[in-house]
mmCIF file of C-alpha atoms in Angstrom:
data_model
loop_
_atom_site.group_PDB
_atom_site.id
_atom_site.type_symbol
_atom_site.label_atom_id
_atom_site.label_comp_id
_atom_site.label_asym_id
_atom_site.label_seq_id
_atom_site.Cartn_x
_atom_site.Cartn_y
_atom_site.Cartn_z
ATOM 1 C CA UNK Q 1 80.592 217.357 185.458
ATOM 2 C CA UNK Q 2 77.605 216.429 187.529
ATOM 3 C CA UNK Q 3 76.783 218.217 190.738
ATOM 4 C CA UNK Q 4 74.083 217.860 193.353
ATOM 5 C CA UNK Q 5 72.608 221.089 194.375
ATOM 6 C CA UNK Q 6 69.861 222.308 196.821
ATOM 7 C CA UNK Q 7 66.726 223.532 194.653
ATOM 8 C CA UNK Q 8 66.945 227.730 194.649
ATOM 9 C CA UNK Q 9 64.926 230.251 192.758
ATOM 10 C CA UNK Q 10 67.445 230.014 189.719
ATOM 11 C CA UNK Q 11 66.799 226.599 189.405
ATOM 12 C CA UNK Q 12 63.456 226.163 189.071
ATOM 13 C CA UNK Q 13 62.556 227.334 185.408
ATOM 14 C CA UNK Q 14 65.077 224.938 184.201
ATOM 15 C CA UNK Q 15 63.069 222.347 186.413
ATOM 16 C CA UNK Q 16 59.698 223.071 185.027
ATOM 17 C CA UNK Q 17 61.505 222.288 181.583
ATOM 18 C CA UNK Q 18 62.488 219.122 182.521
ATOM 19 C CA UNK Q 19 60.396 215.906 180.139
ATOM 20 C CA UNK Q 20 59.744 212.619 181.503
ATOM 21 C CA UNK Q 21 58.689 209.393 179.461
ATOM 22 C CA UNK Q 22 55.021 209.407 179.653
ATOM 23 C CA UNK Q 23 56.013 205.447 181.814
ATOM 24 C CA UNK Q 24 57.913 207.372 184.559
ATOM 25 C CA UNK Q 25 55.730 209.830 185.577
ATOM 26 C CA UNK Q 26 53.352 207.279 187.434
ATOM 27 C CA UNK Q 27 56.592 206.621 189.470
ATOM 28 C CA UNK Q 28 58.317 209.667 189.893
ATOM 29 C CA UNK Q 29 55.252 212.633 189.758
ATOM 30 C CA UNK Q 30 55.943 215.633 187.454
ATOM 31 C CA UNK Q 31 57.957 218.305 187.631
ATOM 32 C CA UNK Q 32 55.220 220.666 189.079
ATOM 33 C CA UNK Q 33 54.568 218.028 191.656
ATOM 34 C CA UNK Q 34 58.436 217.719 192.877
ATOM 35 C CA UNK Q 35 58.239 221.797 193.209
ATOM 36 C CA UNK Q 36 55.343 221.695 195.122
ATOM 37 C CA UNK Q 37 56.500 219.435 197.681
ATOM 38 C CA UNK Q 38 58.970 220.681 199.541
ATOM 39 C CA UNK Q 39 58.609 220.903 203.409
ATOM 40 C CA UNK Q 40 60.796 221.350 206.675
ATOM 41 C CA UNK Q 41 61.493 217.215 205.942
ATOM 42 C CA UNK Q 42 61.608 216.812 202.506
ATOM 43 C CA UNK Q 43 64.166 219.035 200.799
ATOM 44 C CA UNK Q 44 64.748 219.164 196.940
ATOM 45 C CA UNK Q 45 67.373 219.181 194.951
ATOM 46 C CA UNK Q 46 68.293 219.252 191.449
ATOM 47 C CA UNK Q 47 71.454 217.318 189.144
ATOM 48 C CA UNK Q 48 73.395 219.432 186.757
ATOM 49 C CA UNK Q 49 75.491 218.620 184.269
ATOM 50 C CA UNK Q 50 78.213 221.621 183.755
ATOM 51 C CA UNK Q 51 75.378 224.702 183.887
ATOM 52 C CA UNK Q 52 72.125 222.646 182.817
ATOM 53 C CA UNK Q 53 69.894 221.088 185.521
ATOM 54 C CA UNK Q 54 69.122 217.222 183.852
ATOM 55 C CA UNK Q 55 67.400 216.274 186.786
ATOM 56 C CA UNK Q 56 66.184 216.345 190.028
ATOM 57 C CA UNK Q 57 65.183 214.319 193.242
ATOM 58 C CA UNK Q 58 64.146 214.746 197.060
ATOM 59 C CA UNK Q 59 65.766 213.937 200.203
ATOM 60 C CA UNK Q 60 62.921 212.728 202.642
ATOM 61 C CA UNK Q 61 64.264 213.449 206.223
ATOM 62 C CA UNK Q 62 61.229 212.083 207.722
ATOM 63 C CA UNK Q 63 61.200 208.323 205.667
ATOM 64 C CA UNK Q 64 61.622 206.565 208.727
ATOM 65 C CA UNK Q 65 58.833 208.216 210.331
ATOM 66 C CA UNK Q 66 56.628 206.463 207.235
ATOM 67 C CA UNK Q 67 57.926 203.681 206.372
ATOM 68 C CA UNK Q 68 58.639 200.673 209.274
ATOM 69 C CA UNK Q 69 61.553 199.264 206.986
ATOM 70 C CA UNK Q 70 63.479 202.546 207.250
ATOM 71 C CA UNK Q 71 65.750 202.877 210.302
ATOM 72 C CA UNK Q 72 66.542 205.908 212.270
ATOM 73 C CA UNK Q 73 69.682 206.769 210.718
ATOM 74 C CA UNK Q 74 68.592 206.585 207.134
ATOM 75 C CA UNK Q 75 67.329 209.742 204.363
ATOM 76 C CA UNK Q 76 64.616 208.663 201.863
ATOM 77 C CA UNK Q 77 65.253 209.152 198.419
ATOM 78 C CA UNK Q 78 62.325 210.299 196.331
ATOM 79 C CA UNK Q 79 61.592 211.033 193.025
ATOM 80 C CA UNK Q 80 64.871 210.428 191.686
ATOM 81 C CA UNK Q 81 64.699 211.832 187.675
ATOM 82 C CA UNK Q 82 66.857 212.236 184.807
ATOM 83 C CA UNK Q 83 65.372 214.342 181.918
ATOM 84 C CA UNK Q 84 64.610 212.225 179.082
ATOM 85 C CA UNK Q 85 66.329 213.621 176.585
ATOM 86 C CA UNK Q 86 69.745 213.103 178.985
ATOM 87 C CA UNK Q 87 68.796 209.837 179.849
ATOM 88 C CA UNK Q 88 71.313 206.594 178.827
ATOM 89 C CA UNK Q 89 74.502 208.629 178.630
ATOM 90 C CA UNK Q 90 75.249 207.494 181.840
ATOM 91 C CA UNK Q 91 74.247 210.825 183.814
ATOM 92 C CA UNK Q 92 71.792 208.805 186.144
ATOM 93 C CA UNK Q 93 74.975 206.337 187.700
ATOM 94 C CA UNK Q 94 76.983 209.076 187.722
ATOM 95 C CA UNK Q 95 74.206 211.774 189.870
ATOM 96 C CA UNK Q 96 73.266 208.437 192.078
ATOM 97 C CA UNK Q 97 77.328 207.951 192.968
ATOM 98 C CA UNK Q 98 77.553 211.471 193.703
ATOM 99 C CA UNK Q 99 74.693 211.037 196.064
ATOM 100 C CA UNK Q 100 76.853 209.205 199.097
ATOM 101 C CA UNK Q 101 79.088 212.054 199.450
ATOM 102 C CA UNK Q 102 76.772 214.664 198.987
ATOM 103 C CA UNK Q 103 74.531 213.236 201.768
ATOM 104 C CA UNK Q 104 77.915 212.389 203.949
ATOM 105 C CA UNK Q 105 78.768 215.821 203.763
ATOM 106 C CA UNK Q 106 75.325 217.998 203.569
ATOM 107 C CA UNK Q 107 73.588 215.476 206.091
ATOM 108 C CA UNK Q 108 76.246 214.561 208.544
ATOM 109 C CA UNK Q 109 73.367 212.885 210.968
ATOM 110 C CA UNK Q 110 72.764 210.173 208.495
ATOM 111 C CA UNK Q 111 74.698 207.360 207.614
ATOM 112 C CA UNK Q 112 72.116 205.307 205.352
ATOM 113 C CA UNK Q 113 69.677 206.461 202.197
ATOM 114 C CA UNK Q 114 67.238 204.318 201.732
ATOM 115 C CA UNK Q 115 64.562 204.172 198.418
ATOM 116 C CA UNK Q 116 62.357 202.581 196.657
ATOM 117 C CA UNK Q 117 62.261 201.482 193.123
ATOM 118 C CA UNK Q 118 58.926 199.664 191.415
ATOM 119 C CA UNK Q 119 59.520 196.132 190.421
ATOM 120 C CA UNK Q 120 58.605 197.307 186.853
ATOM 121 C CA UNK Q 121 61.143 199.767 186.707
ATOM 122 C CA UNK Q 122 64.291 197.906 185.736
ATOM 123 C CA UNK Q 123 66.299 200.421 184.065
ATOM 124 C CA UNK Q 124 66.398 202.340 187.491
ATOM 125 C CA UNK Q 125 66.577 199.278 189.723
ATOM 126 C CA UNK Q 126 69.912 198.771 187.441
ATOM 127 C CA UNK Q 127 70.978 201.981 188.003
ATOM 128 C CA UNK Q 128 70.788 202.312 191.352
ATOM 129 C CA UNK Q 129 72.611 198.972 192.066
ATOM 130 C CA UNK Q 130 75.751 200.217 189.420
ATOM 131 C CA UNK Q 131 75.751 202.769 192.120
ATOM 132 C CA UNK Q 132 76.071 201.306 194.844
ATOM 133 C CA UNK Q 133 73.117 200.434 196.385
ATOM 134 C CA UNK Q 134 71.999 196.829 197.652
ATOM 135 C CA UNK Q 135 68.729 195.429 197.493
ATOM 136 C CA UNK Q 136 67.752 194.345 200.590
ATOM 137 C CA UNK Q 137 65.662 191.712 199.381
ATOM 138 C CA UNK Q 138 62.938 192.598 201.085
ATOM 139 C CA UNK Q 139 59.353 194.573 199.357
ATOM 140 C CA UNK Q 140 57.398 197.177 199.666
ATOM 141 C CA UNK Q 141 53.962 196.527 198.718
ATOM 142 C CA UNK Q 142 52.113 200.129 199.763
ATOM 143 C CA UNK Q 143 52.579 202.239 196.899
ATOM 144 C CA UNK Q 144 49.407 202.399 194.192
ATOM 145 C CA UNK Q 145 52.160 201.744 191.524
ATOM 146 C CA UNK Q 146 52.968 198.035 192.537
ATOM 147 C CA UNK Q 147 55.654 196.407 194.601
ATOM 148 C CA UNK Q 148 58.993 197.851 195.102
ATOM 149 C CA UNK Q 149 62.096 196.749 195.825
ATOM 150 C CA UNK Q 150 63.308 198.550 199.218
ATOM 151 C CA UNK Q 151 67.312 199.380 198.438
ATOM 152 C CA UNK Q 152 69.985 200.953 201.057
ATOM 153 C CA UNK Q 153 73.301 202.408 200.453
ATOM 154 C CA UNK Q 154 76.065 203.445 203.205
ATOM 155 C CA UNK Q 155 77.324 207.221 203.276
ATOM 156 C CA UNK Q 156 79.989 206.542 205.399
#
C-alpha cells in the first residue's frame, strides 16, 4: 500500500539508500541533496510501500514566490523520485494519485500543485499525466537541464 509521509528521523537512512538511474539525477538531485534541503517552505516527504520508503519528493510552499507561472494557491512539487530498483511496477502513478488527497488534507490552503517535468523526461511526463495532471501547454525554459513542461493538478 503506498503512503505519503512527512520526512522524520526514522526515515532518513532508508532515504540515503535510495538509487537513482545515473539519467535522473541531473533532474531530480541525489538523495543527500533532497535531505539537505529542507526549509520553513520546502518540506520533504518520503513514499512507502507497506514499511519500505521507495521514494521521496518535496512540497515547495514558496513556488509561486519563484516561478511567475505559479499562482497563489498552488504547492510546487520537487524532486519527485521512485527508487530504481521499484521503478515500472506502477508505484510512481500510484504515489502521484495519492498526492491530491494528501495535499487536500495536509495543506488545506492550497487547492493546486503545480511541477515541472524536463521535456526529455518522458517516462515521468507520462506518469504524471496517468495521474492526473494536465499540461498546461505552456514551458519553462529556466532550469540548466532544458525546457520543461509546466503541469497543474486540482486538490479539490
Amino acid at each position: 500500500m503506498i503512503m505519503i509521509k512527512k520526512l522524520s528521523d526514522a526515515y532518513v537512512t532508508q532515504v540515503e539508500k535510495i538509487q537513482l538511474c545515473e539519467d535522473q539525477i541531473e533532474f531530480a538531485g541525489t538523495p543527500t541533496e533532497f535531505l539537505n534541503d529542507a526549509s520553513d517552505t520546502t518540506h520533504l516527504h518520503v513514499i512507502k510501500n507497506n514499511q519500505d520508503v521507495i521514494g521521496y519528493f518535496k512540497l515547495d510552499l514558496a513556488y509561486a514566490d519563484k516561478y511567475d507561472f505559479c499562482p497563489e494557491n498552488a504547492v510546487g512539487i520537487r524532486a519527485f523520485v521512485i527508487d530504481k530498483q521499484q521503478q515500472g511496477k506502477g508505484f510512481g502513478k500510484l504515489a502521484v494519485s495519492a498526492l491530491f488527497p494528501y495535499v487536500a488534507a495536509n495543506y488545506p490552503t492550497y487547492s493546486q500543485i503545480i511541477l515541472t517535468v524536463n521535456c526529455r523526461n518522458k517516462v515521468a511526463y507520462e506518469c504524471y499525466k496517468k495521474a492526473g495532471f494536465q499540461d498546461t501547454r505552456e514551458k519553462y525554459l529556466g532550469s540548466p537541464a532544458g525546457p520543461n513542461y509546466i503541469m497543474r493538478g486540482h486538490c479539490k
